[in-house]
Amino acid sequence: VDLKLPLRQFVCVTGVSGSGKSTLVQNVLHPALLKAKGKPSDTPGAFRKLAGAEHIDDVVMVDQSPIGRTARSNPASYVGAFDAVRDLFMKLPAARERKYTAGTFSFNSGTGRCPTCSGTGFEHVEMQFLSDVYLRCPDCDGQRYRAETLEVKYTGSGGREASIADVLGMTVTEALAFFGNQPELEKRLQPLADVGLEYLKLGQPVPTLSGGEAQRLKLAGHLAEAAAAPQAGSYGKLFLFDEPTTGLHFEDVAKLLRAFRKLLDAGHSLLIIEHNLDVIRAADWVIDLGPEGGERGGQILFAGSPDELRKQPASHTGLALANYEHDLSSDSSALLRVADAANAMALRP
């Protein structure tokens, strides 16, 4: 097959399960682009030629794999917001009087963290025959810092005072309101809200996040960096996603689409493997594989706009998209028919 990928557009790769989407994107395109950029990668699947790699600055795979195993990593540090928070605390009069630095407000190192738990907030007790036990630190009560460090408090919007531990205990929404007069910090935290993670606490350990949350946190990290314009004459980065809507509520899908548009507005390119019809409808370009799965798949059936895809009778995706559009525009919507089906099932003896 010959794949032509338009840049600076929202591109969806579609097709029935087993049609070759992941093989094409993850096993061939991604490692081939990494190799072209001189980066380490697995051996890519067989291909004849790769052209145009020089037009992108980098290729980034945003998947649902865990971000890290250390409990010291959290959403605030991942998007670079915690550095800005520590700088704010360092500049407070009480901190200057005590000659505190930004490092004093770090729980990873320095003299400000609790010496008993080394800033983790808990003690690790190894059990010989049972699973290890984690107990809240008796000295800092899980707050990670020395008592004298917590005496330094920042006054936010509404006159509320908060220590560095209090800030880590805030959700993204609470922190945005609390630091409402700090544009640099808002610029770092807003991407977390943009991808639907406004409910996370700033200090929540990253290993406790679900796969979908980890994927959206990675996206938020890239959004936080997207303010930097791409290199002159380039097409920015190429972001690859594999079914990012898995497990998401409809409202979260809408937030995800808005976040994708922000990446496009910053000059980057998106290639997304997806089955969700709302996402496919919102795409600029669709590459449909098939016609079936397994040995009967692996062909590019169609490449074009979603409107043109709906007119392709040989495409399962095109047929599903056409039916979906009809349901949305008709009086007997898909939602009502699903509700009727659910009622019939409930009444069935």
mmCIF file of C-alpha atoms in Angstrom:
data_model
loop_
_atom_site.group_PDB
_atom_site.id
_atom_site.type_symbol
_atom_site.label_atom_id
_atom_site.label_comp_id
_atom_site.label_asym_id
_atom_site.label_seq_id
_atom_site.Cartn_x
_atom_site.Cartn_y
_atom_site.Cartn_z
ATOM 1 C CA VAL A 1 0.000 0.000 0.000
ATOM 2 C CA ASP A 2 1.001 3.615 -0.493
ATOM 3 C CA LEU A 3 0.105 5.913 2.394
ATOM 4 C CA LYS A 4 -0.001 9.652 1.820
ATOM 5 C CA LEU A 5 -0.308 11.555 5.092
ATOM 6 C CA PRO A 6 -1.312 15.250 4.944
ATOM 7 C CA LEU A 7 0.428 17.344 7.595
ATOM 8 C CA ARG A 8 -1.005 19.975 9.928
ATOM 9 C CA GLN A 9 -4.344 18.195 9.740
ATOM 10 C CA PHE A 10 -6.465 15.958 11.961
ATOM 11 C CA VAL A 11 -6.158 12.538 10.285
ATOM 12 C CA CYS A 12 -8.042 9.392 11.378
ATOM 13 C CA VAL A 13 -7.050 5.839 10.469
ATOM 14 C CA THR A 14 -10.188 3.711 10.472
ATOM 15 C CA GLY A 15 -11.285 0.182 9.604
ATOM 16 C CA VAL A 16 -12.685 -2.980 11.158
ATOM 17 C CA SER A 17 -10.711 -4.774 13.851
ATOM 18 C CA GLY A 18 -7.757 -6.615 12.344
ATOM 19 C CA SER A 19 -7.671 -4.509 9.179
ATOM 20 C CA GLY A 20 -4.072 -3.415 9.807
ATOM 21 C CA LYS A 21 -4.379 -0.016 11.495
ATOM 22 C CA SER A 22 -1.986 -0.666 14.393
ATOM 23 C CA THR A 23 0.416 -2.580 12.140
ATOM 24 C CA LEU A 24 0.595 0.338 9.727
ATOM 25 C CA VAL A 25 0.914 3.113 12.313
ATOM 26 C CA GLN A 26 2.690 1.499 15.280
ATOM 27 C CA ASN A 27 4.779 -1.202 13.612
ATOM 28 C CA VAL A 28 5.774 0.538 10.386
ATOM 29 C CA LEU A 29 5.271 4.311 10.348
ATOM 30 C CA HIS A 30 6.298 5.151 13.928
ATOM 31 C CA PRO A 31 9.598 3.182 14.063
ATOM 32 C CA ALA A 32 10.428 4.233 10.496
ATOM 33 C CA LEU A 33 10.070 7.908 11.401
ATOM 34 C CA LEU A 34 12.078 7.427 14.608
ATOM 35 C CA LYS A 35 14.847 5.796 12.598
ATOM 36 C CA ALA A 36 14.750 8.638 10.068
ATOM 37 C CA LYS A 37 15.156 11.100 12.947
ATOM 38 C CA GLY A 38 18.166 9.176 14.297
ATOM 39 C CA LYS A 39 16.349 7.966 17.403
ATOM 40 C CA PRO A 40 16.404 4.457 18.894
ATOM 41 C CA SER A 41 13.494 2.264 17.835
ATOM 42 C CA ASP A 42 12.432 -1.274 17.151
ATOM 43 C CA THR A 43 13.039 -2.589 13.670
ATOM 44 C CA PRO A 44 10.197 -1.212 11.541
ATOM 45 C CA GLY A 45 8.007 -3.470 9.451
ATOM 46 C CA ALA A 46 8.957 -3.898 5.818
ATOM 47 C CA PHE A 47 8.413 -0.841 3.621
ATOM 48 C CA ARG A 48 9.791 0.344 0.299
ATOM 49 C CA LYS A 49 10.355 4.053 0.913
ATOM 50 C CA LEU A 50 9.704 6.846 3.410
ATOM 51 C CA ALA A 51 9.497 10.360 1.982
ATOM 52 C CA GLY A 52 8.847 13.699 3.678
ATOM 53 C CA ALA A 53 10.182 12.908 7.163
ATOM 54 C CA GLU A 54 12.254 16.071 6.971
ATOM 55 C CA HIS A 55 9.076 18.172 7.123
ATOM 56 C CA ILE A 56 8.324 17.276 10.765
ATOM 57 C CA ASP A 57 10.395 18.178 13.831
ATOM 58 C CA ASP A 58 9.641 14.963 15.696
ATOM 59 C CA VAL A 59 7.215 12.042 15.974
ATOM 60 C CA VAL A 60 5.489 11.331 19.298
ATOM 61 C CA MET A 61 3.442 8.240 20.193
ATOM 62 C CA VAL A 62 0.883 9.090 22.885
ATOM 63 C CA ASP A 63 -0.415 5.770 24.220
ATOM 64 C CA GLN A 64 -1.936 4.435 27.448
ATOM 65 C CA SER A 65 1.280 2.901 28.804
ATOM 66 C CA PRO A 66 2.174 3.917 32.390
ATOM 67 C CA ILE A 67 4.129 7.162 32.629
ATOM 68 C CA GLY A 68 6.396 6.004 35.455
ATOM 69 C CA ARG A 69 6.672 3.811 38.491
ATOM 70 C CA THR A 70 7.811 6.409 41.009
ATOM 71 C CA ALA A 71 5.239 7.885 43.382
ATOM 72 C CA ARG A 72 7.214 11.154 43.382
ATOM 73 C CA SER A 73 5.906 12.089 39.933
ATOM 74 C CA ASN A 74 2.557 13.902 39.885
ATOM 75 C CA PRO A 75 0.389 15.858 37.420
ATOM 76 C CA ALA A 76 1.755 19.235 38.548
ATOM 77 C CA SER A 77 5.367 18.229 37.994
ATOM 78 C CA TYR A 78 4.562 16.501 34.699
ATOM 79 C CA VAL A 79 3.234 19.696 33.068
ATOM 80 C CA GLY A 80 5.878 21.902 34.701
ATOM 81 C CA ALA A 81 3.460 23.652 37.067
ATOM 82 C CA PHE A 82 5.187 22.593 40.276
ATOM 83 C CA ASP A 83 8.357 24.516 39.377
ATOM 84 C CA ALA A 84 6.267 27.681 39.043
ATOM 85 C CA VAL A 85 4.558 26.957 42.398
ATOM 86 C CA ARG A 86 7.896 26.553 44.179
ATOM 87 C CA ASP A 87 9.154 29.807 42.664
ATOM 88 C CA LEU A 88 6.107 31.614 44.055
ATOM 89 C CA PHE A 89 6.714 30.231 47.544
ATOM 90 C CA MET A 90 10.429 31.072 47.354
ATOM 91 C CA LYS A 91 9.607 34.750 46.742
ATOM 92 C CA LEU A 92 7.332 35.095 49.792
ATOM 93 C CA PRO A 93 8.634 37.389 52.577
ATOM 94 C CA ALA A 94 8.649 34.560 55.135
ATOM 95 C CA ALA A 95 10.711 32.385 52.781
ATOM 96 C CA ARG A 96 13.198 35.183 52.065
ATOM 97 C CA GLU A 97 13.580 35.879 55.765
ATOM 98 C CA ARG A 98 14.523 32.234 56.339
ATOM 99 C CA LYS A 99 16.659 32.161 53.168
ATOM 100 C CA TYR A 100 14.556 29.409 51.646
ATOM 101 C CA THR A 101 15.178 28.544 47.996
ATOM 102 C CA ALA A 102 12.966 26.810 45.439
ATOM 103 C CA GLY A 103 14.708 23.587 46.430
ATOM 104 C CA THR A 104 13.443 23.958 49.989
ATOM 105 C CA PHE A 105 9.901 23.429 48.693
ATOM 106 C CA SER A 106 10.804 20.262 46.802
ATOM 107 C CA PHE A 107 9.842 16.899 48.320
ATOM 108 C CA ASN A 108 12.396 15.092 46.129
ATOM 109 C CA SER A 109 15.478 16.662 47.701
ATOM 110 C CA GLY A 110 16.641 19.541 49.895
ATOM 111 C CA THR A 111 16.202 20.438 53.537
ATOM 112 C CA GLY A 112 12.504 21.317 53.419
ATOM 113 C CA ARG A 113 11.166 17.801 53.066
ATOM 114 C CA CYS A 114 10.405 15.455 55.935
ATOM 115 C CA PRO A 115 13.602 13.608 56.928
ATOM 116 C CA THR A 116 11.693 10.580 58.234
ATOM 117 C CA CYS A 117 9.941 9.630 54.976
ATOM 118 C CA SER A 118 12.301 11.540 52.623
ATOM 119 C CA GLY A 119 9.355 13.431 51.175
ATOM 120 C CA THR A 120 7.237 10.445 50.160
ATOM 121 C CA GLY A 121 4.600 10.974 52.868
ATOM 122 C CA PHE A 122 4.618 7.308 53.868
ATOM 123 C CA GLU A 123 6.864 4.613 55.283
ATOM 124 C CA HIS A 124 7.476 1.386 53.405
ATOM 125 C CA VAL A 125 7.292 -1.703 55.596
ATOM 126 C CA GLU A 126 8.518 -4.913 53.979
ATOM 127 C CA MET A 127 6.555 -8.029 54.909
ATOM 128 C CA GLN A 128 8.227 -11.393 54.666
ATOM 129 C CA PHE A 129 5.285 -13.478 53.484
ATOM 130 C CA LEU A 130 2.671 -10.813 52.648
ATOM 131 C CA SER A 131 2.449 -7.792 50.374
ATOM 132 C CA ASP A 132 4.469 -4.783 51.514
ATOM 133 C CA VAL A 133 2.624 -2.239 53.636
ATOM 134 C CA TYR A 134 2.694 1.540 53.236
ATOM 135 C CA LEU A 135 1.953 3.523 56.391
ATOM 136 C CA ARG A 136 1.382 7.259 56.644
ATOM 137 C CA CYS A 137 4.505 8.960 57.962
ATOM 138 C CA PRO A 138 4.044 9.590 61.716
ATOM 139 C CA ASP A 139 6.183 12.755 61.680
ATOM 140 C CA CYS A 140 4.699 14.725 58.768
ATOM 141 C CA ASP A 141 1.305 12.968 58.734
ATOM 142 C CA GLY A 142 1.639 12.348 55.023
ATOM 143 C CA GLN A 143 2.295 15.999 54.129
ATOM 144 C CA ARG A 144 5.876 15.305 52.938
ATOM 145 C CA TYR A 145 7.423 18.450 54.465
ATOM 146 C CA ARG A 146 8.941 19.638 57.745
ATOM 147 C CA ALA A 147 6.623 21.602 60.014
ATOM 148 C CA GLU A 148 8.691 24.780 59.592
ATOM 149 C CA THR A 149 8.429 24.536 55.794
ATOM 150 C CA LEU A 150 4.644 24.361 56.056
ATOM 151 C CA GLU A 151 4.632 27.576 58.085
ATOM 152 C CA VAL A 152 5.288 29.509 54.857
ATOM 153 C CA LYS A 153 1.911 30.147 53.262
ATOM 154 C CA TYR A 154 0.817 31.745 50.023
ATOM 155 C CA THR A 155 -2.288 33.948 49.956
ATOM 156 C CA GLY A 156 -4.378 33.208 46.907
ATOM 157 C CA SER A 157 -7.627 34.509 45.458
ATOM 158 C CA GLY A 158 -10.267 35.247 48.062
ATOM 159 C CA GLY A 159 -7.652 35.712 50.782
ATOM 160 C CA ARG A 160 -7.227 31.968 51.349
ATOM 161 C CA GLU A 161 -3.836 30.898 52.723
ATOM 162 C CA ALA A 162 -2.205 27.620 51.730
ATOM 163 C CA SER A 163 1.069 25.858 52.453
ATOM 164 C CA ILE A 164 2.976 23.953 49.780
ATOM 165 C CA ALA A 165 1.346 20.730 51.029
ATOM 166 C CA ASP A 166 -2.088 22.342 50.804
ATOM 167 C CA VAL A 167 -1.405 23.213 47.172
ATOM 168 C CA LEU A 168 -0.482 19.616 46.363
ATOM 169 C CA GLY A 169 -3.788 18.572 47.893
ATOM 170 C CA MET A 170 -5.799 20.869 45.589
ATOM 171 C CA THR A 171 -7.548 19.647 42.469
ATOM 172 C CA VAL A 172 -6.663 21.288 39.165
ATOM 173 C CA THR A 173 -9.916 23.274 39.296
ATOM 174 C CA GLU A 174 -9.196 24.490 42.844
ATOM 175 C CA ALA A 175 -5.619 25.419 41.935
ATOM 176 C CA LEU A 176 -6.719 27.414 38.872
ATOM 177 C CA ALA A 177 -9.072 29.432 41.077
ATOM 178 C CA PHE A 178 -6.502 29.821 43.870
ATOM 179 C CA PHE A 179 -3.716 31.023 41.535
ATOM 180 C CA GLY A 180 -6.057 33.091 39.363
ATOM 181 C CA ASN A 181 -3.635 36.037 39.248
ATOM 182 C CA GLN A 182 -0.617 34.002 38.081
ATOM 183 C CA PRO A 183 -0.710 33.724 34.257
ATOM 184 C CA GLU A 184 2.436 31.564 34.009
ATOM 185 C CA LEU A 185 0.989 28.995 36.379
ATOM 186 C CA GLU A 186 -2.405 29.133 34.692
ATOM 187 C CA LYS A 187 -0.736 28.431 31.343
ATOM 188 C CA ARG A 188 0.740 25.238 32.813
ATOM 189 C CA LEU A 189 -2.378 24.035 34.634
ATOM 190 C CA GLN A 190 -4.991 24.847 31.993
ATOM 191 C CA PRO A 191 -3.963 21.953 29.686
ATOM 192 C CA LEU A 192 -4.890 19.510 32.473
ATOM 193 C CA ALA A 193 -8.404 20.967 32.522
ATOM 194 C CA ASP A 194 -8.516 21.055 28.712
ATOM 195 C CA VAL A 195 -8.099 17.267 28.499
ATOM 196 C CA GLY A 196 -10.684 16.572 31.210
ATOM 197 C CA LEU A 197 -8.349 15.983 34.171
ATOM 198 C CA GLU A 198 -9.576 18.931 36.228
ATOM 199 C CA TYR A 199 -10.574 16.559 39.056
ATOM 200 C CA LEU A 200 -7.043 15.256 39.683
ATOM 201 C CA LYS A 201 -5.120 16.498 42.695
ATOM 202 C CA LEU A 202 -1.854 18.213 41.828
ATOM 203 C CA GLY A 203 0.109 15.880 44.085
ATOM 204 C CA GLN A 204 -1.570 12.607 43.103
ATOM 205 C CA PRO A 205 1.091 9.976 42.356
ATOM 206 C CA VAL A 206 1.230 9.269 38.631
ATOM 207 C CA PRO A 207 1.322 5.436 39.042
ATOM 208 C CA THR A 208 -2.213 5.577 40.505
ATOM 209 C CA LEU A 209 -3.670 6.962 37.253
ATOM 210 C CA SER A 210 -5.663 4.750 34.890
ATOM 211 C CA GLY A 211 -4.455 4.062 31.351
ATOM 212 C CA GLY A 212 -6.826 6.664 29.894
ATOM 213 C CA GLU A 213 -5.782 9.250 32.477
ATOM 214 C CA ALA A 214 -2.110 8.563 31.754
ATOM 215 C CA GLN A 215 -2.701 9.075 28.036
ATOM 216 C CA ARG A 216 -4.523 12.366 28.622
ATOM 217 C CA LEU A 217 -1.800 13.506 31.027
ATOM 218 C CA LYS A 218 0.760 12.938 28.285
ATOM 219 C CA LEU A 219 -1.427 14.974 25.948
ATOM 220 C CA ALA A 220 -1.637 17.748 28.565
ATOM 221 C CA GLY A 221 2.152 17.756 28.805
ATOM 222 C CA HIS A 222 2.423 18.296 25.063
ATOM 223 C CA LEU A 223 -0.245 21.005 25.175
ATOM 224 C CA ALA A 224 1.769 22.797 27.862
ATOM 225 C CA GLU A 225 4.758 22.777 25.497
ATOM 226 C CA ALA A 226 2.714 23.654 22.407
ATOM 227 C CA ALA A 227 2.979 27.359 23.153
ATOM 228 C CA ALA A 228 6.468 27.174 21.670
ATOM 229 C CA ALA A 229 6.091 27.736 17.916
ATOM 230 C CA PRO A 230 7.406 25.013 15.559
ATOM 231 C CA GLN A 231 10.676 25.570 13.764
ATOM 232 C CA ALA A 232 10.491 27.983 10.845
ATOM 233 C CA GLY A 233 9.512 26.225 7.627
ATOM 234 C CA SER A 234 8.537 22.975 9.405
ATOM 235 C CA TYR A 235 5.237 21.259 10.099
ATOM 236 C CA GLY A 236 5.841 20.870 13.839
ATOM 237 C CA LYS A 237 5.534 17.464 15.490
ATOM 238 C CA LEU A 238 3.517 14.479 14.318
ATOM 239 C CA PHE A 239 1.443 13.056 17.181
ATOM 240 C CA LEU A 240 0.245 9.447 16.936
ATOM 241 C CA PHE A 241 -2.679 8.185 19.056
ATOM 242 C CA ASP A 242 -4.157 4.694 19.305
ATOM 243 C CA GLU A 243 -7.878 4.869 20.176
ATOM 244 C CA PRO A 244 -7.598 7.746 22.683
ATOM 245 C CA THR A 245 -11.372 7.744 23.345
ATOM 246 C CA THR A 246 -11.371 4.253 24.902
ATOM 247 C CA GLY A 247 -13.264 4.404 28.204
ATOM 248 C CA LEU A 248 -14.128 8.093 27.892
ATOM 249 C CA HIS A 249 -17.529 9.664 28.514
ATOM 250 C CA PHE A 250 -19.097 11.681 25.685
ATOM 251 C CA GLU A 251 -18.245 14.955 27.431
ATOM 252 C CA ASP A 252 -14.627 13.821 27.825
ATOM 253 C CA VAL A 253 -14.511 13.009 24.101
ATOM 254 C CA ALA A 254 -15.621 16.578 23.344
ATOM 255 C CA LYS A 255 -12.842 17.937 25.597
ATOM 256 C CA LEU A 256 -10.339 15.665 23.872
ATOM 257 C CA LEU A 257 -11.344 16.982 20.452
ATOM 258 C CA ARG A 258 -10.891 20.574 21.656
ATOM 259 C CA ALA A 259 -7.435 19.644 22.947
ATOM 260 C CA PHE A 260 -6.567 18.129 19.559
ATOM 261 C CA ARG A 261 -7.559 21.364 17.862
ATOM 262 C CA LYS A 262 -5.197 23.299 20.128
ATOM 263 C CA LEU A 263 -2.325 21.097 18.977
ATOM 264 C CA LEU A 264 -3.309 21.749 15.358
ATOM 265 C CA ASP A 265 -3.556 25.488 15.996
ATOM 266 C CA ALA A 266 0.009 25.355 17.363
ATOM 267 C CA GLY A 267 1.184 23.999 14.002
ATOM 268 C CA HIS A 268 1.423 20.272 14.723
ATOM 269 C CA SER A 269 -0.047 17.219 12.950
ATOM 270 C CA LEU A 270 -2.298 14.441 14.286
ATOM 271 C CA LEU A 271 -2.699 10.822 13.186
ATOM 272 C CA ILE A 272 -5.273 8.926 15.234
ATOM 273 C CA ILE A 273 -6.407 5.294 15.077
ATOM 274 C CA GLU A 274 -10.074 5.491 16.011
ATOM 275 C CA HIS A 275 -13.467 3.743 15.867
ATOM 276 C CA ASN A 276 -15.500 6.503 17.544
ATOM 277 C CA LEU A 277 -17.826 7.968 14.903
ATOM 278 C CA ASP A 278 -17.931 11.416 16.544
ATOM 279 C CA VAL A 279 -14.139 11.646 16.286
ATOM 280 C CA ILE A 280 -14.151 10.385 12.694
ATOM 281 C CA ARG A 281 -16.799 12.989 11.758
ATOM 282 C CA ALA A 282 -14.567 15.729 13.219
ATOM 283 C CA ALA A 283 -11.477 14.652 11.247
ATOM 284 C CA ASP A 284 -10.060 16.634 8.339
ATOM 285 C CA TRP A 285 -8.922 13.494 6.515
ATOM 286 C CA VAL A 286 -9.760 9.783 6.894
ATOM 287 C CA ILE A 287 -7.674 6.788 5.806
ATOM 288 C CA ASP A 288 -9.879 3.677 5.818
ATOM 289 C CA LEU A 289 -8.332 0.192 5.825
ATOM 290 C CA GLY A 290 -9.996 -3.101 4.990
ATOM 291 C CA PRO A 291 -12.109 -4.397 3.452
ATOM 292 C CA GLU A 292 -12.245 -6.970 6.260
ATOM 293 C CA GLY A 293 -9.909 -8.147 9.045
ATOM 294 C CA GLY A 294 -7.005 -10.584 9.043
ATOM 295 C CA GLU A 295 -5.962 -11.975 5.657
ATOM 296 C CA ARG A 296 -8.796 -10.071 3.976
ATOM 297 C CA GLY A 297 -7.568 -6.737 5.327
ATOM 298 C CA GLY A 298 -4.500 -4.595 4.918
ATOM 299 C CA GLN A 299 -5.652 -2.520 1.937
ATOM 300 C CA ILE A 300 -6.277 1.215 1.838
ATOM 301 C CA LEU A 301 -9.888 1.419 0.700
ATOM 302 C CA PHE A 302 -10.277 5.170 0.882
ATOM 303 C CA ALA A 303 -8.443 8.398 1.677
ATOM 304 C CA GLY A 304 -10.351 11.660 1.832
ATOM 305 C CA SER A 305 -12.830 13.700 3.820
ATOM 306 C CA PRO A 306 -15.475 12.142 6.125
ATOM 307 C CA ASP A 307 -18.188 13.466 3.778
ATOM 308 C CA GLU A 308 -16.694 11.533 0.864
ATOM 309 C CA LEU A 309 -16.207 8.425 3.024
ATOM 310 C CA ARG A 310 -19.966 8.238 3.673
ATOM 311 C CA LYS A 311 -20.483 7.691 -0.063
ATOM 312 C CA GLN A 312 -18.255 4.578 -0.214
ATOM 313 C CA PRO A 313 -20.529 1.486 -0.237
ATOM 314 C CA ALA A 314 -17.570 -0.935 0.060
ATOM 315 C CA SER A 315 -16.409 0.599 3.353
ATOM 316 C CA HIS A 316 -17.869 -0.619 6.651
ATOM 317 C CA THR A 317 -16.758 2.666 8.218
ATOM 318 C CA GLY A 318 -18.427 4.684 5.471
ATOM 319 C CA LEU A 319 -21.679 2.753 5.897
ATOM 320 C CA ALA A 320 -21.614 3.198 9.692
ATOM 321 C CA LEU A 321 -20.857 6.899 9.276
ATOM 322 C CA ALA A 322 -23.725 7.362 6.810
ATOM 323 C CA ASN A 323 -26.163 5.572 9.116
ATOM 324 C CA TYR A 324 -24.965 7.645 12.064
ATOM 325 C CA GLU A 325 -25.448 10.894 10.166
ATOM 326 C CA HIS A 326 -28.949 9.763 9.173
ATOM 327 C CA ASP A 327 -29.822 8.923 12.783
ATOM 328 C CA LEU A 328 -28.580 12.298 13.996
ATOM 329 C CA SER A 329 -30.610 14.191 11.401
ATOM 330 C CA SER A 330 -33.820 12.158 11.654
ATOM 331 C CA ASP A 331 -36.603 12.504 14.213
ATOM 332 C CA SER A 332 -36.172 8.912 15.388
ATOM 333 C CA SER A 333 -32.662 9.472 16.704
ATOM 334 C CA ALA A 334 -30.260 6.675 17.583
ATOM 335 C CA LEU A 335 -30.542 7.646 21.228
ATOM 336 C CA LEU A 336 -34.316 7.109 21.223
ATOM 337 C CA ARG A 337 -34.000 3.779 19.433
ATOM 338 C CA VAL A 338 -31.392 2.610 21.940
ATOM 339 C CA ALA A 339 -33.736 3.654 24.756
ATOM 340 C CA ASP A 340 -36.608 1.721 23.115
ATOM 341 C CA ALA A 341 -34.404 -1.348 22.787
ATOM 342 C CA ALA A 342 -33.405 -1.068 26.454
ATOM 343 C CA ASN A 343 -37.058 -0.837 27.489
ATOM 344 C CA ALA A 344 -37.945 -3.869 25.393
ATOM 345 C CA MET A 345 -35.135 -5.841 27.025
ATOM 346 C CA ALA A 346 -36.326 -4.791 30.471
ATOM 347 C CA LEU A 347 -39.896 -5.889 29.683
ATOM 348 C CA ARG A 348 -38.848 -9.195 28.160
ATOM 349 C CA PRO A 349 -39.840 -12.076 30.526
#
